[in-house]
CSV table of C-alpha atoms (C1' of nucleotides) in Angstrom, one decimal:
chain,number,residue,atom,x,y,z
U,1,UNK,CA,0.0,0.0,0.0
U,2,UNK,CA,2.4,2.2,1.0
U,3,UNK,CA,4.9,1.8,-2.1
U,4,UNK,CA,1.5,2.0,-4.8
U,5,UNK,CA,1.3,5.8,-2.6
U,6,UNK,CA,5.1,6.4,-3.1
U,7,UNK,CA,4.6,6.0,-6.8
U,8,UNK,CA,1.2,8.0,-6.9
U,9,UNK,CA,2.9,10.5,-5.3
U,10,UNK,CA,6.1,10.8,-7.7
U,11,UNK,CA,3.4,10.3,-10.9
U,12,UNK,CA,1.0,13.4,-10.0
U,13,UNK,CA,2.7,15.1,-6.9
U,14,UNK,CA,0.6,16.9,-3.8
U,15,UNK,CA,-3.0,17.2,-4.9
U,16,UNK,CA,-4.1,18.9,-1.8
U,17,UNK,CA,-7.4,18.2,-2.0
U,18,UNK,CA,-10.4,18.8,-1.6
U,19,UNK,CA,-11.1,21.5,-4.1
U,20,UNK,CA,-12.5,24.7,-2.5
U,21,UNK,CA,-13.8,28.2,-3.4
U,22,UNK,CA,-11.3,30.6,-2.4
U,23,UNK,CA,-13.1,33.3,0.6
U,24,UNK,CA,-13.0,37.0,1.4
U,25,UNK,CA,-12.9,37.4,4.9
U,26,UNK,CA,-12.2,40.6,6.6
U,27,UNK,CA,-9.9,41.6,2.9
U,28,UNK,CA,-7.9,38.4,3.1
U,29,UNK,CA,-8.1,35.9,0.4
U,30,UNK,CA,-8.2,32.2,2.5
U,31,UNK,CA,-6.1,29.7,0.6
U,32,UNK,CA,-7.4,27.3,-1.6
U,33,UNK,CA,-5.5,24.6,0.1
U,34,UNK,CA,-4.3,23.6,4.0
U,35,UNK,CA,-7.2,22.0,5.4
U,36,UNK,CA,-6.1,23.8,8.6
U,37,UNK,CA,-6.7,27.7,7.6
U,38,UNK,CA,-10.1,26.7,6.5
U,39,UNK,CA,-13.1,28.3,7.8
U,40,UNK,CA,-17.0,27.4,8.4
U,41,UNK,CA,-18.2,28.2,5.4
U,42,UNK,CA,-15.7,26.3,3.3
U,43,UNK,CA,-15.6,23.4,5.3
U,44,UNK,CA,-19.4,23.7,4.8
U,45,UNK,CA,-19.2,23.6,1.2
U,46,UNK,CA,-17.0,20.7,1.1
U,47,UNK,CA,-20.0,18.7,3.0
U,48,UNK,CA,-22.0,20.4,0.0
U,49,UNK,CA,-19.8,19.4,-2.8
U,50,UNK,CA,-19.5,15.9,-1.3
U,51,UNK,CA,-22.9,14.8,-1.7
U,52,UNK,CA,-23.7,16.5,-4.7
U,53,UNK,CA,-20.9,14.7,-6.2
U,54,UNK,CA,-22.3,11.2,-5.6
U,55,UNK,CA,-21.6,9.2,-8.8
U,56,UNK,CA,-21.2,13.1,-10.9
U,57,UNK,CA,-18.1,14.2,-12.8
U,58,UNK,CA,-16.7,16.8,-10.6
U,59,UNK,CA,-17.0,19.6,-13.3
U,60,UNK,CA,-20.9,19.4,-12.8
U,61,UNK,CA,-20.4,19.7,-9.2
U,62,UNK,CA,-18.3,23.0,-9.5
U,63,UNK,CA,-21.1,24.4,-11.4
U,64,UNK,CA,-23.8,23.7,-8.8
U,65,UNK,CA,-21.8,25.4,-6.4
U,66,UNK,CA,-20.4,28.2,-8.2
U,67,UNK,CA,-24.3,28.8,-8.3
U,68,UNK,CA,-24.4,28.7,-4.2
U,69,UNK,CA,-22.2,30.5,-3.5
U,70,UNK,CA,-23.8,33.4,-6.4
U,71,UNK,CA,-26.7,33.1,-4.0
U,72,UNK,CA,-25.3,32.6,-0.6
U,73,UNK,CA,-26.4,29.4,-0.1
U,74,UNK,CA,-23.4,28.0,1.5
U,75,UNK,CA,-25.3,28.2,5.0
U,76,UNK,CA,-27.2,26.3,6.9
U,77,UNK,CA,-30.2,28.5,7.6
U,78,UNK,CA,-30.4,29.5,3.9
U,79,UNK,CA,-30.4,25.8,2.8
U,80,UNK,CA,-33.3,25.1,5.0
U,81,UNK,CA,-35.1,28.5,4.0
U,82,UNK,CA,-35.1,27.6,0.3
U,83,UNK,CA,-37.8,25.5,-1.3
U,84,UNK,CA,-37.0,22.2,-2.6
U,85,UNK,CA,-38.0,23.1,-5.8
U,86,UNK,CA,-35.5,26.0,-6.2
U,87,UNK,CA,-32.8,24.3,-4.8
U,88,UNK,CA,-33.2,21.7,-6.9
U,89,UNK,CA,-33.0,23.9,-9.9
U,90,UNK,CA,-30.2,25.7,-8.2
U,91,UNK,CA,-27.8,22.8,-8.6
U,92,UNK,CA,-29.3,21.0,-11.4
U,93,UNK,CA,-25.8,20.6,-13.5
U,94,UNK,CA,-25.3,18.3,-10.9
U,95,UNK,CA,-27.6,15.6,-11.5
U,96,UNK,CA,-30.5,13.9,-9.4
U,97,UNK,CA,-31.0,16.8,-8.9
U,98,UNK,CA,-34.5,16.5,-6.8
U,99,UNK,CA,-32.7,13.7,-4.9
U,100,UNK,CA,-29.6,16.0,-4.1
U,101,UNK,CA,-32.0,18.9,-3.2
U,102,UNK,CA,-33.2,16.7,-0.3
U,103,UNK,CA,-29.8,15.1,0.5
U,104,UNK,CA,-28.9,19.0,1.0
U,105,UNK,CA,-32.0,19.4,3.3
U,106,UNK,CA,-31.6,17.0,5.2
U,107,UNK,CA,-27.6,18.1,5.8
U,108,UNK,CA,-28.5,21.5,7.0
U,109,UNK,CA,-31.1,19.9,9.5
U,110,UNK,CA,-28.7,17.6,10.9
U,111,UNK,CA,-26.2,20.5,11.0
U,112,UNK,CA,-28.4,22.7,13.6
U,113,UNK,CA,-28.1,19.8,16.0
U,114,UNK,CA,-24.5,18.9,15.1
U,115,UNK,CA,-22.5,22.0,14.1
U,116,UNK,CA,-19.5,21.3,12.0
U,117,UNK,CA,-17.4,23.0,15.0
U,118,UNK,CA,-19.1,20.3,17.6
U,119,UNK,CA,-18.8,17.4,15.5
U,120,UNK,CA,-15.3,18.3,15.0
U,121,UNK,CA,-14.8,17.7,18.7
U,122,UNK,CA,-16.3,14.5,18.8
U,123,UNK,CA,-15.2,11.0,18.3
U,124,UNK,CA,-14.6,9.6,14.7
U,125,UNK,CA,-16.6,6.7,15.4
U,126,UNK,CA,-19.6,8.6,17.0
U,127,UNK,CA,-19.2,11.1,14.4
U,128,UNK,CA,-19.5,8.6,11.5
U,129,UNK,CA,-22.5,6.8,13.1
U,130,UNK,CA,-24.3,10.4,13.5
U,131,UNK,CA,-23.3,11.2,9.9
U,132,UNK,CA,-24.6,7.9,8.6
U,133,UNK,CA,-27.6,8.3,10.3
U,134,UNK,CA,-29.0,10.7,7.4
U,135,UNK,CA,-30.3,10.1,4.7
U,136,UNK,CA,-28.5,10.8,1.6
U,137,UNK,CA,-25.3,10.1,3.2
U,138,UNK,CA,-23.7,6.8,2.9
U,139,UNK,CA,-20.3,5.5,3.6
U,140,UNK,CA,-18.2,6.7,1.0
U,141,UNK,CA,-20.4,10.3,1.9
U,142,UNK,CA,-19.8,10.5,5.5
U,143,UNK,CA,-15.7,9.3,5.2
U,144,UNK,CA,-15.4,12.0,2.8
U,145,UNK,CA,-16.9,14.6,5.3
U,146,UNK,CA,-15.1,12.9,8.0
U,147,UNK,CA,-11.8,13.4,5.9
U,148,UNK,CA,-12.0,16.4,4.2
U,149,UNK,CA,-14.5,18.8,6.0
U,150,UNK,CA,-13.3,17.6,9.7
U,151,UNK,CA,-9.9,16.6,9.4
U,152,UNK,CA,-10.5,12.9,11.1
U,153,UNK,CA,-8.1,10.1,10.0
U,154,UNK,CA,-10.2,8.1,7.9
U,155,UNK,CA,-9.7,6.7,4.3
U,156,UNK,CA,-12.5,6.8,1.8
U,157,UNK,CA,-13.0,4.2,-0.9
U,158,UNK,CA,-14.8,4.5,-4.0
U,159,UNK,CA,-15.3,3.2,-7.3
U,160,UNK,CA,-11.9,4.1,-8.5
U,161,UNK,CA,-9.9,2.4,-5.6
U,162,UNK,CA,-11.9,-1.3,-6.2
U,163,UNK,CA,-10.9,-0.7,-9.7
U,164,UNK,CA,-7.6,-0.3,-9.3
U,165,UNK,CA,-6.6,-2.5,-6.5
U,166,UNK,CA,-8.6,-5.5,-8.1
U,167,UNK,CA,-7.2,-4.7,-11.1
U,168,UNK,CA,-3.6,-5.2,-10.1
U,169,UNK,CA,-5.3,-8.4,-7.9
U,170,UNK,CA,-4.5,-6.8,-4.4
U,171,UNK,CA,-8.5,-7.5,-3.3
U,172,UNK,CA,-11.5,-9.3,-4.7
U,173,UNK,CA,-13.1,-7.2,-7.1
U,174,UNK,CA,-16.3,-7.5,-5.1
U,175,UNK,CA,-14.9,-7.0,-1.9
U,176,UNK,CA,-17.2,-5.0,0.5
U,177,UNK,CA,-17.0,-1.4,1.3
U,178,UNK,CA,-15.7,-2.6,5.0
U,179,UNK,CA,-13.1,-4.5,3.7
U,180,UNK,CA,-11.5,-2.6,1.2
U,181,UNK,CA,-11.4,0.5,4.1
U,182,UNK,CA,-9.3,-2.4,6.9
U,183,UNK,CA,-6.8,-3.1,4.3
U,184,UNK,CA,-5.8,0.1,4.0
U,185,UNK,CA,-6.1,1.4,7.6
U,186,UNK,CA,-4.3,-1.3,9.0
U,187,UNK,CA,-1.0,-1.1,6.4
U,188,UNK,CA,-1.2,2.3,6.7
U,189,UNK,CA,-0.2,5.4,9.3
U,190,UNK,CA,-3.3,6.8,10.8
U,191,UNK,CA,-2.8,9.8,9.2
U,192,UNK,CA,-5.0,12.2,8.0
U,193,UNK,CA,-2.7,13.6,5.8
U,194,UNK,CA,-2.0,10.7,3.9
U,195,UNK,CA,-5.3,9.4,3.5
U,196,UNK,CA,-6.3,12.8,2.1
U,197,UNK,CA,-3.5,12.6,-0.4
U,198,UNK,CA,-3.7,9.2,-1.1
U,199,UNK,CA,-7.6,9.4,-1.9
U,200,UNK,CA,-7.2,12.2,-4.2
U,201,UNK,CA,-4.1,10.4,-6.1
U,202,UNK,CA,-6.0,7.1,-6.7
U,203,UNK,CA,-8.8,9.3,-8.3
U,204,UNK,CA,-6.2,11.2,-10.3
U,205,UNK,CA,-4.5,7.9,-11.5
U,206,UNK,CA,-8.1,6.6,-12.2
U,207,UNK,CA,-8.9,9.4,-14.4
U,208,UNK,CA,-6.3,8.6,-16.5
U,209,UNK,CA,-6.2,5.0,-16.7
U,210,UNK,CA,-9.7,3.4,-15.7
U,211,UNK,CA,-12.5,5.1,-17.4
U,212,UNK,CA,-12.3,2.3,-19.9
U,213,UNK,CA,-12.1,-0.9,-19.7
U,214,UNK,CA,-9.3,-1.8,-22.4
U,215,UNK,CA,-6.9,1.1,-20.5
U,216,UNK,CA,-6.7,-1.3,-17.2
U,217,UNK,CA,-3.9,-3.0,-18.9
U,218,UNK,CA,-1.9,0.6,-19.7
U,219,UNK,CA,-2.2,1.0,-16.0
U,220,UNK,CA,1.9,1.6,-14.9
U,221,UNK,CA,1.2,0.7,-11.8
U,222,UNK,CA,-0.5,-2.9,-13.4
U,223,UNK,CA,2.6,-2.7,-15.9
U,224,UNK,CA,5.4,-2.6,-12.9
U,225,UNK,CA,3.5,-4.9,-10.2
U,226,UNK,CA,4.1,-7.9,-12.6
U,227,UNK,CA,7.2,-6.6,-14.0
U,228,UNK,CA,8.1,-6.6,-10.5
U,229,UNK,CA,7.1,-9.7,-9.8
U,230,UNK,CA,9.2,-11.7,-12.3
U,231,UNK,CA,12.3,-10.1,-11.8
W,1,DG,C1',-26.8,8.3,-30.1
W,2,DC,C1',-24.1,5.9,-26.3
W,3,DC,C1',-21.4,5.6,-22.1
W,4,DC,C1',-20.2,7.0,-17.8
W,5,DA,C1',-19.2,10.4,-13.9
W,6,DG,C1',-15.2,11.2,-6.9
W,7,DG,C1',-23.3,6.9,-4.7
W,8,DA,C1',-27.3,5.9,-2.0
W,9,DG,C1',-31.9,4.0,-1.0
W,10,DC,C1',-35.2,0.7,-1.7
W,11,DC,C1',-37.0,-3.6,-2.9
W,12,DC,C1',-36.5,-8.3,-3.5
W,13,DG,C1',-34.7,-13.1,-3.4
O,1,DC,C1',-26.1,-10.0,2.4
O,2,DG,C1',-26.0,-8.9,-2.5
O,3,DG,C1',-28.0,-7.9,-7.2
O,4,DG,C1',-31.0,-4.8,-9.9
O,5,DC,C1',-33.4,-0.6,-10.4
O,6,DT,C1',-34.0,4.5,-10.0
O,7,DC,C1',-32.4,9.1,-9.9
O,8,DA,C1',-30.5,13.1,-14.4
O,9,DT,C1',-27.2,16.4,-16.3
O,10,DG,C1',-23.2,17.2,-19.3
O,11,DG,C1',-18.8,15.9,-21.5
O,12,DG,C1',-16.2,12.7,-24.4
DNA sequence: GCCCAGGAGCCCG
DNA sequence: CGGGCTCATGGG
């Protein structure tokens, strides 16, 4: 695991993710990047862009919340003033859009009883269970908040990583959620850090080598595993 | 026109 | 527990 990140890392270099608006406050621009000078409302709309970016190309996503943030929607109390049916049309270039409206909805509710500053506080565990708890947010969903809103040492798996780990036959393609998340967390430091990094560079690497099916096999990682492996 | 994006819920065996 | 279906726009 740890090698596969070594080479990630030397392919595509520090992604320093996740992607955010950059913010005026009191005349100073707020970074882009550094998860640690982030503020409220960007961590906010990384909880936003999260779930609107279940099973959507990102480029959609930026769309939807280049048209929040026109609006001043990246708030809680603005999400829940809103009508479904506006919202919905608000970040339509996102897809499911109806769905996503409610996903939203239900977000903001939960984040009036769990503000992203208390849940920060809280246990990774608890935290994960409370996030899970709404709907619209599975597991992939809350371990990205978890992650990349909060800072927790957590590493999220998607679609991508099962591709390529399978691919280079390091677990079952249908291994589970559960189990895909162990083996990593238990060959890896729990580090936030590198999980963020990591995450972003197996979606990077995917992107270029796992859209289609016929590109598996270009895969360099694929290409020096079993090169590897004979010599 | 066809395929698929940084998924999740629900229903069904 | 796992497979199949639905949700929907936009880019290649």
């Amino acid at each position: 695991m740890n090698k596969i990140y070594n080479k990630l890392m030397g392919m595509y270099g520090h992604q320093g993710w996740w992607p955010v608006t950059p913010c005026y406050t009191s005349d100073k621009l707020k970074p882009m990047y550094g998860i640690k000078t982030r503020i409220e409302k960007q961590k906010l709309e990384i909880i936003i862009g999260a779930i609107l970016t279940q099973s959507t190309a990102w480029k959609n996503v930026e769309k939807a919340i280049t048209e929040l943030n026109k609006r001043n929607l990246i708030d809680v109390n603005k999400i829940l003033k809103i009508s479904d049916n506006e919202l919905a049309q608000i970040i339509r270039s996102s897809g499911y859009y109806n769905q996503k409206a409610k996903k939203l909805k239900n977000i903001a509710e939960f984040l009036k009883k769990y503000p992203i500053k208390k849940l920060e506080n809280i246990d990774i565990n608890e935290a994960r269970k409370l996030l899970l708890s709404v709907k619209g947010i599975g597991k992939e969903t809350a371990d990205s908040i978890l992650l990349y809103a909060l800072n927790k040492p957590i590493f999220v798996v998607d679609a991508y990583t099962r591709r390529i780990f399978s691919n280079l036959g390091l677990i079952s393609p249908n291994a589970n959620y559960d189990e895909i998340q162990a083996l990593f967390m238990n060959n890896l430091p729990n580090d936030s850090k590198l999980f963020n990094e990591y995450h972003a560079l197996i979606v990077e690497h995917a992107k270029r080598y796992y859209r289609k099916k016929e590109d598996y096999k270009k895969c360099p990682l694929y290409v020096g595993y079993f090169e590897g492996k004979k010599a």
